[in-house]
Coordinates of N, CA, C and O in Angstrom, one line a residue:
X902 N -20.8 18.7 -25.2 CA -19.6 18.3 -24.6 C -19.6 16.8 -24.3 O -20.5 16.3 -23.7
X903 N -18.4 16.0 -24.8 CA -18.5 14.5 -24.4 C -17.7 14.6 -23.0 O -16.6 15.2 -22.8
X904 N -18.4 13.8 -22.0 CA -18.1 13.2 -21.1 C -17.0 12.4 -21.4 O -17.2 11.7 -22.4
X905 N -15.6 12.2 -20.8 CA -14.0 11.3 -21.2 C -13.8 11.4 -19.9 O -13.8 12.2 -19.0
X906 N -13.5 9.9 -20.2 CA -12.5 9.0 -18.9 C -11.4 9.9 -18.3 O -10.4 10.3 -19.0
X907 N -11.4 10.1 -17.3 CA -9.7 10.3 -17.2 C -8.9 9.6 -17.8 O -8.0 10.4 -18.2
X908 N -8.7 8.8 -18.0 CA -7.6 7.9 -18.3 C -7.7 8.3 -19.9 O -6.9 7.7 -20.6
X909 N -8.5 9.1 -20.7 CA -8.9 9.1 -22.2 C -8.1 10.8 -22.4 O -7.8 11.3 -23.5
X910 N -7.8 11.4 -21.3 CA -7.2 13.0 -21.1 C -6.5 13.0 -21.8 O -5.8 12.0 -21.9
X911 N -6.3 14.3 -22.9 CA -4.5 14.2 -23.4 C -4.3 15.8 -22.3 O -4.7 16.9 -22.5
X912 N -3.6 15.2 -21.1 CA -3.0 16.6 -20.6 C -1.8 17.1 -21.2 O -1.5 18.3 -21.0
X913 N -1.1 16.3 -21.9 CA 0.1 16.8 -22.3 C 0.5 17.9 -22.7 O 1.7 18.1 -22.7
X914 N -0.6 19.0 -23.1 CA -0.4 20.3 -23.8 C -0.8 21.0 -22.3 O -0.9 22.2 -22.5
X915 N -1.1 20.8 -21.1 CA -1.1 21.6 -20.1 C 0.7 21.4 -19.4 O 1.3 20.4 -19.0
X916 N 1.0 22.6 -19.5 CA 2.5 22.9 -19.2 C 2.5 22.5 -17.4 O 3.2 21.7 -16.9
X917 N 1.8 23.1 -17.0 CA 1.6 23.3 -15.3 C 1.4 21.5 -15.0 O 0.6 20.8 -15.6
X918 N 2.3 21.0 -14.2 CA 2.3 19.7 -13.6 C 0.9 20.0 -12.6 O -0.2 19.5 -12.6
X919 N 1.5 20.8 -12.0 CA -0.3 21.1 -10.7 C -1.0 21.3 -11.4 O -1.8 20.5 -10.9
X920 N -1.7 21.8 -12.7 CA -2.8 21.7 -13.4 C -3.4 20.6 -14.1 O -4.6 20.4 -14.2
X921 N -2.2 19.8 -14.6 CA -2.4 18.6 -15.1 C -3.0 17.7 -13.7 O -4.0 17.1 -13.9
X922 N -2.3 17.6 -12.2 CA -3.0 17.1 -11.3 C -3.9 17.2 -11.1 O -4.6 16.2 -10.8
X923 N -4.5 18.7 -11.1 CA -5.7 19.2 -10.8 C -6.8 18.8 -11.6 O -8.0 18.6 -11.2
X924 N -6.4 18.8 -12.9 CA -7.6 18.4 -14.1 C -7.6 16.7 -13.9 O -8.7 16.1 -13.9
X925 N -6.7 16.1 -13.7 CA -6.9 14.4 -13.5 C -7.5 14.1 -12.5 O -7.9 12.9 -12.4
X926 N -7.8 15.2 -11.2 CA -8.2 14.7 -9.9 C -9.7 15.1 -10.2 O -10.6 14.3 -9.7
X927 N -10.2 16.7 -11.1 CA -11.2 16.7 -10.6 C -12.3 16.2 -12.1 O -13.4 16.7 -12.5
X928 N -11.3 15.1 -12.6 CA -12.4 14.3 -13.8 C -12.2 12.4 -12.3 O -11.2 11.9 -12.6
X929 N -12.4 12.2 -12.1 CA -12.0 10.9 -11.2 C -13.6 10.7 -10.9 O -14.4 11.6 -10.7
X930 N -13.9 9.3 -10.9 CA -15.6 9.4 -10.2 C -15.6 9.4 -8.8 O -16.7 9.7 -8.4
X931 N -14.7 9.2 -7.9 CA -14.5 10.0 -6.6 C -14.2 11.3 -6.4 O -13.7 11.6 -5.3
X932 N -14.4 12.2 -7.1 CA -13.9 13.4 -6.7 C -14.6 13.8 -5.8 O -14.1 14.4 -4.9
X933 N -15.9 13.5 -5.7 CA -16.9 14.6 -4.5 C -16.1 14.2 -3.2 O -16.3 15.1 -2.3
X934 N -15.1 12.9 -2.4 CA -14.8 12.5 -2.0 C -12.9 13.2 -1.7 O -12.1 13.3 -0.8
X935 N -12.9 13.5 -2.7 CA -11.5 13.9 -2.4 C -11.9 15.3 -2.5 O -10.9 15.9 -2.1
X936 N -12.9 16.4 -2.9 CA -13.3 17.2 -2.6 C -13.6 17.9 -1.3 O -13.4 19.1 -0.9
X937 N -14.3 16.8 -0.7 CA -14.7 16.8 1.0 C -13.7 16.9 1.8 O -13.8 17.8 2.7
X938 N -12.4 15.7 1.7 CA -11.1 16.1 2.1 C -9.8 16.9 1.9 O -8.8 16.7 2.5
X939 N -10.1 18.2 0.8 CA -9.5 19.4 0.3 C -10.2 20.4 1.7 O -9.5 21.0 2.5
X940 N -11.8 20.4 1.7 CA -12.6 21.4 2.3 C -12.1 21.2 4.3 O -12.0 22.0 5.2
X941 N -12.0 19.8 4.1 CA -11.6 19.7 5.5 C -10.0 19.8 6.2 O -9.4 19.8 7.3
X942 N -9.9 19.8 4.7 CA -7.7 20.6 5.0 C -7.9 21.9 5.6 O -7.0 22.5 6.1
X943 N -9.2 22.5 5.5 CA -8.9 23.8 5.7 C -8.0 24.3 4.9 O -8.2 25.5 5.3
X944 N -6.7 24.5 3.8 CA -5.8 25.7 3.2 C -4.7 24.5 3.9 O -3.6 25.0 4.0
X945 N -4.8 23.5 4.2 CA -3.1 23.2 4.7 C -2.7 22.7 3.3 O -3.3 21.9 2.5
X946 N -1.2 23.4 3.0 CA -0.9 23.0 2.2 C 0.2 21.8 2.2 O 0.4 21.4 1.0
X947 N 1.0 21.2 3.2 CA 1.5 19.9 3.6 C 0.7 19.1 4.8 O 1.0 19.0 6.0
X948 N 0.1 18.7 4.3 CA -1.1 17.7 5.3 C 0.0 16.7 5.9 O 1.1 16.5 5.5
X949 N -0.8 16.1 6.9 CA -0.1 14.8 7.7 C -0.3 14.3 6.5 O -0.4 15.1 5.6
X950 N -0.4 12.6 6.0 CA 0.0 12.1 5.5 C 0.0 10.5 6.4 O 1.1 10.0 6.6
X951 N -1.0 10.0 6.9 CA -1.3 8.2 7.3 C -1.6 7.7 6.3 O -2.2 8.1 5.3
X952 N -1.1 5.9 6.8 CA -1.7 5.2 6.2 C -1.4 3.8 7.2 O -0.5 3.5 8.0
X953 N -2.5 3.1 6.8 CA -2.7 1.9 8.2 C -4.0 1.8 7.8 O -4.6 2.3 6.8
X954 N -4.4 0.7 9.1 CA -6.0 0.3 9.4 C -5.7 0.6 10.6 O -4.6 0.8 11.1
X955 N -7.0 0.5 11.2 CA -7.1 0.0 12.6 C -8.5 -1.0 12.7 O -9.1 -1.1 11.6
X956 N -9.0 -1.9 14.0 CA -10.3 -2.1 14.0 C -10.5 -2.3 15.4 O -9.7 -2.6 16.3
X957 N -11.8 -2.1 15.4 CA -12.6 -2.2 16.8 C -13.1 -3.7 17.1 O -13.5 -4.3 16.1
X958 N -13.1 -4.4 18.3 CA -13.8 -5.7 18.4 C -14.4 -5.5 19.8 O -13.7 -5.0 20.7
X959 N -15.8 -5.8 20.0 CA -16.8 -6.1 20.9 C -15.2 -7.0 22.1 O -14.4 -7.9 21.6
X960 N -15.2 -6.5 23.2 CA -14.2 -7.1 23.8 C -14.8 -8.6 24.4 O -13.9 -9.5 24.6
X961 N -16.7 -9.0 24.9 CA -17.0 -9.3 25.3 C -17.2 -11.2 24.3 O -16.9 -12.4 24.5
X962 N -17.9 -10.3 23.1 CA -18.4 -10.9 21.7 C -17.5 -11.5 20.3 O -17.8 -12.1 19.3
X963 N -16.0 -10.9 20.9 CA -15.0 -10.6 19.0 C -15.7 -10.1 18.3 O -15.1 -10.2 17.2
X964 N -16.6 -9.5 18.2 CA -17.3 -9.3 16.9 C -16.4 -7.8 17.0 O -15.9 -7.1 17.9
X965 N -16.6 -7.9 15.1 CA -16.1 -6.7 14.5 C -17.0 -5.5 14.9 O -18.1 -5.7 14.4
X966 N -16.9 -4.4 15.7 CA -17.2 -3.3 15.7 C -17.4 -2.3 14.4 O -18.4 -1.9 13.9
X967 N -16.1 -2.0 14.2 CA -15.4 -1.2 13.0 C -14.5 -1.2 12.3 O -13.4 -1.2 13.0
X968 N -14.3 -1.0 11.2 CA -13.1 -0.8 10.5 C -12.7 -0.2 9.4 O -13.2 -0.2 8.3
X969 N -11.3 0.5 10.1 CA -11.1 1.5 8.9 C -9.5 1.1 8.1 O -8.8 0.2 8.6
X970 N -9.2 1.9 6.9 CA -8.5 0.9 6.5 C -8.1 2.7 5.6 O -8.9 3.2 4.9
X971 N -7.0 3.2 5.8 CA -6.8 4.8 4.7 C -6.5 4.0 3.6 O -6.0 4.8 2.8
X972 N -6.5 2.7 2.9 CA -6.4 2.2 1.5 C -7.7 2.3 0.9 O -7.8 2.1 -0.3
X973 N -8.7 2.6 1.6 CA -9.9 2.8 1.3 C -10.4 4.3 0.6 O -11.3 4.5 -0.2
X974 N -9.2 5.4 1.4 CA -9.3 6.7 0.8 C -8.9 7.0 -0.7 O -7.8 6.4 -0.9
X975 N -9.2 7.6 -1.6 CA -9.7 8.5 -3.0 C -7.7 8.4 -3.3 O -7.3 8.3 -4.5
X976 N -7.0 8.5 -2.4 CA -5.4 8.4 -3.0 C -4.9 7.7 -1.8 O -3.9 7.9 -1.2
X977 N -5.5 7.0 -1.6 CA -4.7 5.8 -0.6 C -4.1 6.0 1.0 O -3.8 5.2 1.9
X978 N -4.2 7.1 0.7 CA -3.7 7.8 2.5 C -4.8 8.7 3.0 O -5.9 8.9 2.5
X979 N -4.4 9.2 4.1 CA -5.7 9.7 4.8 C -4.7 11.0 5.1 O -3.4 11.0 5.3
X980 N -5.6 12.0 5.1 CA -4.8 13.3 4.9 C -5.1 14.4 6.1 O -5.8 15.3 5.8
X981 N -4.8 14.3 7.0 CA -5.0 15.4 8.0 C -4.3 16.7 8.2 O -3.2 17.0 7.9
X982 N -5.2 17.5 8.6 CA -4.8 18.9 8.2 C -3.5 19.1 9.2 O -3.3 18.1 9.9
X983 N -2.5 20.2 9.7 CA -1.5 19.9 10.2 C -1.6 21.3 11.6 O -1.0 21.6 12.6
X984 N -2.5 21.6 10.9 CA -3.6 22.7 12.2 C -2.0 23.9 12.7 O -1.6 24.6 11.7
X985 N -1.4 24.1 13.6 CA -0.4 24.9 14.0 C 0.7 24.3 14.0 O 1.8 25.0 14.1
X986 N 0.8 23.0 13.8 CA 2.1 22.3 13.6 C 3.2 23.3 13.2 O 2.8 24.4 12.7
X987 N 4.5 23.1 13.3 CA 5.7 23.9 13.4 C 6.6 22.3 12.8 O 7.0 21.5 13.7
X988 N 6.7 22.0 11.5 CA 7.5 21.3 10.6 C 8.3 21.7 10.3 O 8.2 22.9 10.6
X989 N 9.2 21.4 10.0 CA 10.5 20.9 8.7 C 10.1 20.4 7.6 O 9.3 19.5 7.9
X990 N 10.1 20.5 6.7 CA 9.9 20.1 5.4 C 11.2 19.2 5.4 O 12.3 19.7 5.8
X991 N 11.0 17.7 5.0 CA 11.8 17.0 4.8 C 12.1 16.5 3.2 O 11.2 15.9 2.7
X992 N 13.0 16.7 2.6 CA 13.6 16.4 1.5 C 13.4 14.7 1.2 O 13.6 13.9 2.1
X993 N 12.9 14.3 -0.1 CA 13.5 13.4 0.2 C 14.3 13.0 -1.3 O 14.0 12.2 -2.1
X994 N 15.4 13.7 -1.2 CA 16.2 13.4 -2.5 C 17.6 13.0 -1.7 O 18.0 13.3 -0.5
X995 N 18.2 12.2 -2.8 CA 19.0 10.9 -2.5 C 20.3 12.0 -2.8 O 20.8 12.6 -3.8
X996 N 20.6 11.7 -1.6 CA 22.0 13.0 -1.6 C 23.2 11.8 -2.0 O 24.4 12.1 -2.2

């Protein structure tokens, strides 16, 4: 079997749009990474959804502590599970 790029896929003959996502996400060389954040959704299937930085500084020193940045995450946002939450599913088509 040859190892292929994602970007080299022909999904086009997979009918299922979710399948086609599914097969592009789990050829990606991050996947073990967006894997780890599936396992920690626990089954949510509309996750929060952030995106931002934040950073920490020594208040004494300025020095950089830490920093996080969800542009750094496998799809750009940082995905939290939504645990008991009681949502609305918000549309977002242009009435």
């Amino acid at each position: 079997m040859t190892d292929l790029h994602p970007d080299l896929l022909d999904l086009r003959a997979v009918a299922s749009p979710a399948a086609r996502d599914l097969i592009h996400l789990a050829n990606r060389d991050d996947f073990d990474r967006i894997e780890a954040t599936i396992e920690r959704l626990a089954g949510c299937t509309r996750p929060i959804q952030l995106t931002g930085h934040t950073a920490t500084f020594d208040k004494a020193t300025g020095e950089l502590l830490r920093h996080y940045s969800s542009a750094a995450e496998p799809l750009g946002r940082t995905l939290i599970g939504c645990g008991n939450r009681r949502a609305t599913v918000v549309s977002h088509e242009v009435v």
